Short mmCIF file of C-alpha atoms in Angstrom, two decimals:
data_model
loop_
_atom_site.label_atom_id
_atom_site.label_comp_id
_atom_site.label_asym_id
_atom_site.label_seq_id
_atom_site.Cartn_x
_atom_site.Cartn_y
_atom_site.Cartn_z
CA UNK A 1 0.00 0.00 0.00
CA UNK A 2 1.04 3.53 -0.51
CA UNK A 3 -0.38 4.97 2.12
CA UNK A 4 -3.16 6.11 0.07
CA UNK A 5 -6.45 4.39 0.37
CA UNK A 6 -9.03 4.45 -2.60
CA UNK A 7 -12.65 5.45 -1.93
CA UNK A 8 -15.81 3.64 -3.69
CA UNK A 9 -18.26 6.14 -3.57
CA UNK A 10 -21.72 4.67 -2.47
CA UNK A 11 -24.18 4.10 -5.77
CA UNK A 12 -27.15 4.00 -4.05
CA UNK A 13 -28.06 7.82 -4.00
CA UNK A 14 -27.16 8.27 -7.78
CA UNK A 15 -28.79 5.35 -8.79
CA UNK A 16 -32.30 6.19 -6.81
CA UNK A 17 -32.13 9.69 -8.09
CA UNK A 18 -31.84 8.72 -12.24
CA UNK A 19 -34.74 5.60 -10.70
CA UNK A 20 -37.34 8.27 -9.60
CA UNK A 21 -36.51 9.95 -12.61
CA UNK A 22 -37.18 7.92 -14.76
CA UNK A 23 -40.38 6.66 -13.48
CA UNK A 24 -41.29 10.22 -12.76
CA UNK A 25 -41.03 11.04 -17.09
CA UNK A 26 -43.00 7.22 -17.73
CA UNK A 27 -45.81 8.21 -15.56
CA UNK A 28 -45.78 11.66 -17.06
CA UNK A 29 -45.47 10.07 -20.40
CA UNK A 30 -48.27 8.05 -19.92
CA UNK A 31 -50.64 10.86 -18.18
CA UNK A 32 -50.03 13.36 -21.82
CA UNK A 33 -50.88 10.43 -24.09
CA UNK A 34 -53.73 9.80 -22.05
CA UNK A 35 -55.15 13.28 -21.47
CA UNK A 36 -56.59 14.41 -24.97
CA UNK A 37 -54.94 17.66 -26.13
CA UNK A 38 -52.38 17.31 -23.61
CA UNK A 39 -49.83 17.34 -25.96
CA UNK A 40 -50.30 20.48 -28.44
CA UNK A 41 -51.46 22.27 -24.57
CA UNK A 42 -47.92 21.24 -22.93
CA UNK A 43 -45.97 22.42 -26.30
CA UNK A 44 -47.09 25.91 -26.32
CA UNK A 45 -47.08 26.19 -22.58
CA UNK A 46 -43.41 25.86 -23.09
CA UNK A 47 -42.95 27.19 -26.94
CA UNK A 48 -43.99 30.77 -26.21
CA UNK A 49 -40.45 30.78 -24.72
CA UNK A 50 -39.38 30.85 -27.89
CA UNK A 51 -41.32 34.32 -29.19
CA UNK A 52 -39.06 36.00 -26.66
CA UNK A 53 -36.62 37.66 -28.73
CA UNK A 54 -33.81 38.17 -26.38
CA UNK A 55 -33.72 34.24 -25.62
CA UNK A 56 -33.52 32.84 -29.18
CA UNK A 57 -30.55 33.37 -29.08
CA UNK A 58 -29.84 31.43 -25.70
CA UNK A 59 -32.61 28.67 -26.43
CA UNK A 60 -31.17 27.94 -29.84
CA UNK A 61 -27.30 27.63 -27.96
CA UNK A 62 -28.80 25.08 -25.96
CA UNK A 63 -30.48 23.37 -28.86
CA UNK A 64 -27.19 23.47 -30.46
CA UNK A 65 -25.16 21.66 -27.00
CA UNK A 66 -27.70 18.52 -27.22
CA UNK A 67 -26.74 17.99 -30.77
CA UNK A 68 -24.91 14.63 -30.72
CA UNK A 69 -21.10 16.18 -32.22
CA UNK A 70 -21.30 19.13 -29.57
CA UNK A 71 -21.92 16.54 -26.52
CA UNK A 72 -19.34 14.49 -27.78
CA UNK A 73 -16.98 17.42 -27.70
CA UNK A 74 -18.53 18.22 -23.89
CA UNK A 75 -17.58 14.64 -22.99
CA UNK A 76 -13.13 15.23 -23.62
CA UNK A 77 -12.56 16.90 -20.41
CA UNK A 78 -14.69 13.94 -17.98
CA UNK A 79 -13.16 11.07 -20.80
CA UNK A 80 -9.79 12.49 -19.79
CA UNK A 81 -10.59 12.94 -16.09
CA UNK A 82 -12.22 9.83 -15.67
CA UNK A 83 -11.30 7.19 -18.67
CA UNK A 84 -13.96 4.72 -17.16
CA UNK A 85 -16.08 6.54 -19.12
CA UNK A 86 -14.65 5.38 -22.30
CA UNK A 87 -15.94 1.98 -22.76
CA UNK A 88 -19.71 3.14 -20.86
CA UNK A 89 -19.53 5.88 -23.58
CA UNK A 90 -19.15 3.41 -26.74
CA UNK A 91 -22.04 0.70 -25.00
CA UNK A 92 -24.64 3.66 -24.22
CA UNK A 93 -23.89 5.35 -27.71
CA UNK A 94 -24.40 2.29 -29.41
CA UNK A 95 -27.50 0.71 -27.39
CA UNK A 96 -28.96 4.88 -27.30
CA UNK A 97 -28.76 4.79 -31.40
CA UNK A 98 -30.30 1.39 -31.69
CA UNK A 99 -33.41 1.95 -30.01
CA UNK A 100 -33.68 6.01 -31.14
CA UNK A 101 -33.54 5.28 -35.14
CA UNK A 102 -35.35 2.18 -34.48
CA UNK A 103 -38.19 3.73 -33.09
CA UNK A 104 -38.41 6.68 -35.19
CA UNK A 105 -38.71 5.36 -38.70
CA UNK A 106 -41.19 2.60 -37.06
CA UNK A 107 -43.59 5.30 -35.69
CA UNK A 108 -42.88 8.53 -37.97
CA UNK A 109 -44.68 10.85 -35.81
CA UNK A 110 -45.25 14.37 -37.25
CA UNK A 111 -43.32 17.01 -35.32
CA UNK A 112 -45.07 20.44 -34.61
CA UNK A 113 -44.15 22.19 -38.26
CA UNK A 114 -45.86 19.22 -40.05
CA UNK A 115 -49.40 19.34 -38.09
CA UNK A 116 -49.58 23.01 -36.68
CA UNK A 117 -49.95 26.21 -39.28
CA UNK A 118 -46.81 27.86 -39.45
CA UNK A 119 -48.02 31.39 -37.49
CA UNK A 120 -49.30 28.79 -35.03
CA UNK A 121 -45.98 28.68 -33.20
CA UNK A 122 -42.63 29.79 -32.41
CA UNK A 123 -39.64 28.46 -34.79
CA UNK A 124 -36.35 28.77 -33.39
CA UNK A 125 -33.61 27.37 -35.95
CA UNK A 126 -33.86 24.53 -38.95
CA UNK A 127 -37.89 23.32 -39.52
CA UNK A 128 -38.42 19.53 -39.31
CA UNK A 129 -41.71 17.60 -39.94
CA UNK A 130 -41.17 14.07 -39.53
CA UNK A 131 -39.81 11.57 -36.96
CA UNK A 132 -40.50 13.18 -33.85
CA UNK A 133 -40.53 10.37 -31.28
CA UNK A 134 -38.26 9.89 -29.45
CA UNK A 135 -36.47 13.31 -29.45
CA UNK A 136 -32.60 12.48 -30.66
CA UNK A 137 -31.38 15.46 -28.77
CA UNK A 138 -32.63 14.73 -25.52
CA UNK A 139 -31.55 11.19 -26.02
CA UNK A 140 -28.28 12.71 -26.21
CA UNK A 141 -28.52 15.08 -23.12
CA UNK A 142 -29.69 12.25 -21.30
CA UNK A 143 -26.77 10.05 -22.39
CA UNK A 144 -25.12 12.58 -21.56
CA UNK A 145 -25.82 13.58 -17.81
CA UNK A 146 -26.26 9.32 -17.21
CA UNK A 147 -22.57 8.51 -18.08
CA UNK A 148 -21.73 11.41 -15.58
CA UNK A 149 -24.09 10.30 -13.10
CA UNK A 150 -23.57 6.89 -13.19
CA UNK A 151 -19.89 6.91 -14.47
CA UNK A 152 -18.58 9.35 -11.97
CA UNK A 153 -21.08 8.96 -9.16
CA UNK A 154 -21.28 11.70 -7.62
CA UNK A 155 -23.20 13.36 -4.50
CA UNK A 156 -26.30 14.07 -4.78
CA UNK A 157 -26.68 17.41 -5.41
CA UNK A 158 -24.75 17.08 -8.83
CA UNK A 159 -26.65 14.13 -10.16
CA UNK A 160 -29.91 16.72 -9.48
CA UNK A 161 -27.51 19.56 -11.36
CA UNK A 162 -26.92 16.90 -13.99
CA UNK A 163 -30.84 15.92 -14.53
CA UNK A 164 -31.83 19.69 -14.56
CA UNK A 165 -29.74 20.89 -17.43
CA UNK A 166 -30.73 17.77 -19.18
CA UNK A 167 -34.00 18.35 -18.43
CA UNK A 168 -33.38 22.43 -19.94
CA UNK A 169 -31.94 20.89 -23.31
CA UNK A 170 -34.71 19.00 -23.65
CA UNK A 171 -37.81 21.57 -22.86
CA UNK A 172 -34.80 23.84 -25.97
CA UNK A 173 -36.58 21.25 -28.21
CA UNK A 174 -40.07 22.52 -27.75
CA UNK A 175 -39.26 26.01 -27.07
CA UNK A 176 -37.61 25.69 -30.70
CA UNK A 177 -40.94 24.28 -32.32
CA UNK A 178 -39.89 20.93 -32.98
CA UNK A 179 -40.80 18.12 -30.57
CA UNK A 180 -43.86 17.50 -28.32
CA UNK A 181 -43.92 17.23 -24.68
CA UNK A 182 -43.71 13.21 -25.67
CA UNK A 183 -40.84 13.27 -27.46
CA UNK A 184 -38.86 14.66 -25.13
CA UNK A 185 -40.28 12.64 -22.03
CA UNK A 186 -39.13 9.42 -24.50
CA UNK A 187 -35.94 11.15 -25.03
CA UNK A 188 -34.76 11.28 -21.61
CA UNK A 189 -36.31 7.73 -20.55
CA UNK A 190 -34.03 6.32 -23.44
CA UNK A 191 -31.12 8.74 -22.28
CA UNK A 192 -30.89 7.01 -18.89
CA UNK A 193 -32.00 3.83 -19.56
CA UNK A 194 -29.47 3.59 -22.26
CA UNK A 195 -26.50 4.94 -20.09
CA UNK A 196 -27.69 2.24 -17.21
CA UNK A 197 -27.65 -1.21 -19.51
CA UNK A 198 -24.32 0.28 -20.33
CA UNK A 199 -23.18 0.36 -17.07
CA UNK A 200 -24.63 -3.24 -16.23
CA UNK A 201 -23.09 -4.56 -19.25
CA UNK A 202 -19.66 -3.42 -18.50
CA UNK A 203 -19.91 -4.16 -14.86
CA UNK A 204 -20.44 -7.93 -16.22
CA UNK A 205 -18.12 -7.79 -18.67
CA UNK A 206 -14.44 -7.98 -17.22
CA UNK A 207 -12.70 -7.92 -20.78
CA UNK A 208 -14.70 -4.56 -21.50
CA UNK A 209 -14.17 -3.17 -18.33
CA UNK A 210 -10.01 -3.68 -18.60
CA UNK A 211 -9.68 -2.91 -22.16
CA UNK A 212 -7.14 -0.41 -23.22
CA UNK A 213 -8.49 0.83 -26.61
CA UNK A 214 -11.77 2.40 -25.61
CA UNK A 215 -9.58 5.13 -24.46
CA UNK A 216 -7.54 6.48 -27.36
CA UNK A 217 -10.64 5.83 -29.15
CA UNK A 218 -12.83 7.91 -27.23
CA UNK A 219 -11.10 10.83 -26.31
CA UNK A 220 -10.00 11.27 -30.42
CA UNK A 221 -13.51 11.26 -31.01
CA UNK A 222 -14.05 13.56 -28.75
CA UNK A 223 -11.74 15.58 -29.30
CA UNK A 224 -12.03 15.88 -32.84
CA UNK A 225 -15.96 17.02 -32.23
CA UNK A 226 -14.77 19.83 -30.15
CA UNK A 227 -12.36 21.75 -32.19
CA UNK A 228 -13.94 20.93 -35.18
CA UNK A 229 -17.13 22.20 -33.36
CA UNK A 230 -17.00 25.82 -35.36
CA UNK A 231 -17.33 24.69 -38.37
CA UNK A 232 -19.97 22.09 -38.45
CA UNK A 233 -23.74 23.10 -38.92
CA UNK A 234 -26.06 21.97 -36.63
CA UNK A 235 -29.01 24.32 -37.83
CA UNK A 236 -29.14 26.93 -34.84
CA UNK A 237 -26.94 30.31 -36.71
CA UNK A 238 -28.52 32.03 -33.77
CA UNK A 239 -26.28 29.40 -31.10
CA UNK A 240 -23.14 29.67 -32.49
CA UNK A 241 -21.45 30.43 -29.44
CA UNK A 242 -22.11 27.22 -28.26
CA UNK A 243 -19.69 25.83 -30.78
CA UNK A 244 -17.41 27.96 -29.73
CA UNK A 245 -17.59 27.69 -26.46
CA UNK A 246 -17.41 23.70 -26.94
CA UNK A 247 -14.14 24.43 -28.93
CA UNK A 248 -12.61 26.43 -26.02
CA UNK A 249 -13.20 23.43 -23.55
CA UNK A 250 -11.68 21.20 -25.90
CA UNK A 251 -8.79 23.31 -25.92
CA UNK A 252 -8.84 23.88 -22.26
CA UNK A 253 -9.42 19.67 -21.84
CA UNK A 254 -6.50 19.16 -23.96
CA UNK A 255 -4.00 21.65 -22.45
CA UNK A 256 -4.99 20.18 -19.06
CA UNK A 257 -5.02 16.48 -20.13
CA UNK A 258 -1.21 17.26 -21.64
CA UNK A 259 0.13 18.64 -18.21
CA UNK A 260 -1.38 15.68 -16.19
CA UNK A 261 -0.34 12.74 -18.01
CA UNK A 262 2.68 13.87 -20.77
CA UNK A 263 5.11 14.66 -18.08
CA UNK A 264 4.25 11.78 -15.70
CA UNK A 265 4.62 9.51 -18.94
CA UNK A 266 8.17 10.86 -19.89
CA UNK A 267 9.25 10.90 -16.02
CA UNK A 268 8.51 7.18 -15.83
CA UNK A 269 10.07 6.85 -19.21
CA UNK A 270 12.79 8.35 -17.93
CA UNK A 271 13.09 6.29 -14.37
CA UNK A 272 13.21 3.04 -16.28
CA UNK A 273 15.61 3.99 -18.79
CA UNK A 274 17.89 5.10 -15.69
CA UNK A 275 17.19 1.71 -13.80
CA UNK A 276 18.64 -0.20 -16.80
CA UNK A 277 21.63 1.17 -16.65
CA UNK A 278 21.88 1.56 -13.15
CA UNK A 279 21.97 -2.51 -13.45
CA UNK A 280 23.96 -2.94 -16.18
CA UNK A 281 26.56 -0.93 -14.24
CA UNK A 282 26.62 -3.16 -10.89
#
């Protein structure tokens, strides 16, 4: 031993949190596609947000961070920090895809530009009419806030942070005009649910859990999303500092990542190099 004695943080309190949450959104889920009119009453309750001219700007920012390239650029600085989150990252990516573009061809479900008249509503960004359910980006801000929650595990009051600004990204969706209430309710179930048969697969899966190249992997992929951030289009003009700003913490995660682990790589490239000869010598 070192001295040094690693803590397991307790699971429990994360876990019960993203639990009630999730059964919290299937009830409510339930209860709007039970309630006739529910849904078009719930979108404009939160789409007049969107006639506020000041906002746009911020809504469509925030429509523009749950866009799946911008979260992936968000996730460099925590892949660095915490590379567990590598290999959770790939299985919730992969199992959140699968069931989002298998559901939304299946059930096509008009968004709110292909029922509503167009002076009906607020439009914040790129119009859409088809393949509302489940929303993609709130898929993605739920994958998002579950690998943090249950990658990192952390106390309480973060993992209700986490689910709040999850839960903001995906009310952007129908303060931009383009999902229902529904959609977004579906979005976040899949988000989590996702992100936990990730974490139940790995946590059964030794060979997963101890594999190197998840790593590398993830944190090139990451990193190439966030400077290349800028450039790419993700249909909000009015959001572009978003990209930028997702740039800058890319640049920030990278300068950070390159003091923590280039030096301690060349000093113990260094140490072993010095220990050869230090044998060869005797």
């Amino acid at each position: 031993m070192t001295g040094q004695t690693a803590v397991r943080r307790d699971p429990a309190p994360a876990n019960q949190l993203v639990l009630a949450f999730v059964l919290t959104a299937v009830v409510l889920l339930l209860g709007v596609f039970a309630w006739p009119g529910a849904r078009e009453s719930l979108f404009h309750v939160f789409n007049v947000l969107g006639g506020i001219e000041s906002t746009q700007a911020f809504w469509a920012g925030v429509n523009a961070l749950a866009d799946t390239w911008l979260t992936l650029g968000l996730l460099l600085p925590f892949v660095l920090w915490r590379p567990r989150l590598a290999i959770l990252l790939l299985f919730a990516a992969i199992i959140a895809t699968a069931i989002t573009h298998s559901i939304k061809p299946l059930l096509d479900v008009l968004r709110p530009p292909g029922v509503l008249e167009a002076d009906a509503f607020n439009l914040i960004g790129h119009s859409i009419s088809s393949k509302a359910f489940p929303s993609g980006h709130t898929v993605t801000a739920f994958t998002f806030a579950g690998l943090l929650i249950l990658g990192l595990r952390p106390r309480w009051p973060w993992v209700a942070l986490l689910l709040a600004v999850a839960s903001i990204m995906g009310i952007s969706r129908m303060v931009a005009g383009v999902h229902w209430p529904t959609d977004v309710l579906a979005g976040a179930i899949v988000g989590l649910v996702s992100v936990a048969v990730a974490v139940w697969l790995v946590d059964r899966w030794p060979a997963a859990r101890h594999a190197r190249w998840p790593v590398p992997v993830a944190v090139f992929v990451c990193a190439v999303c966030a400077l290349g951030a800028p450039w790419v289009d993700v249909g909000y003009p009015q959001g572009l500092w978003a990209n930028w700003l997702v740039a800058l913490i890319g640049v920030a995660a990278l300068f950070v990542g390159t003091l923590r682990y280039w030096p301690g790589r060349l000093s113990r490239s260094l140490d072993r190099r010095l220990g050869r000869l230090g044998s060869r010598g005797r």
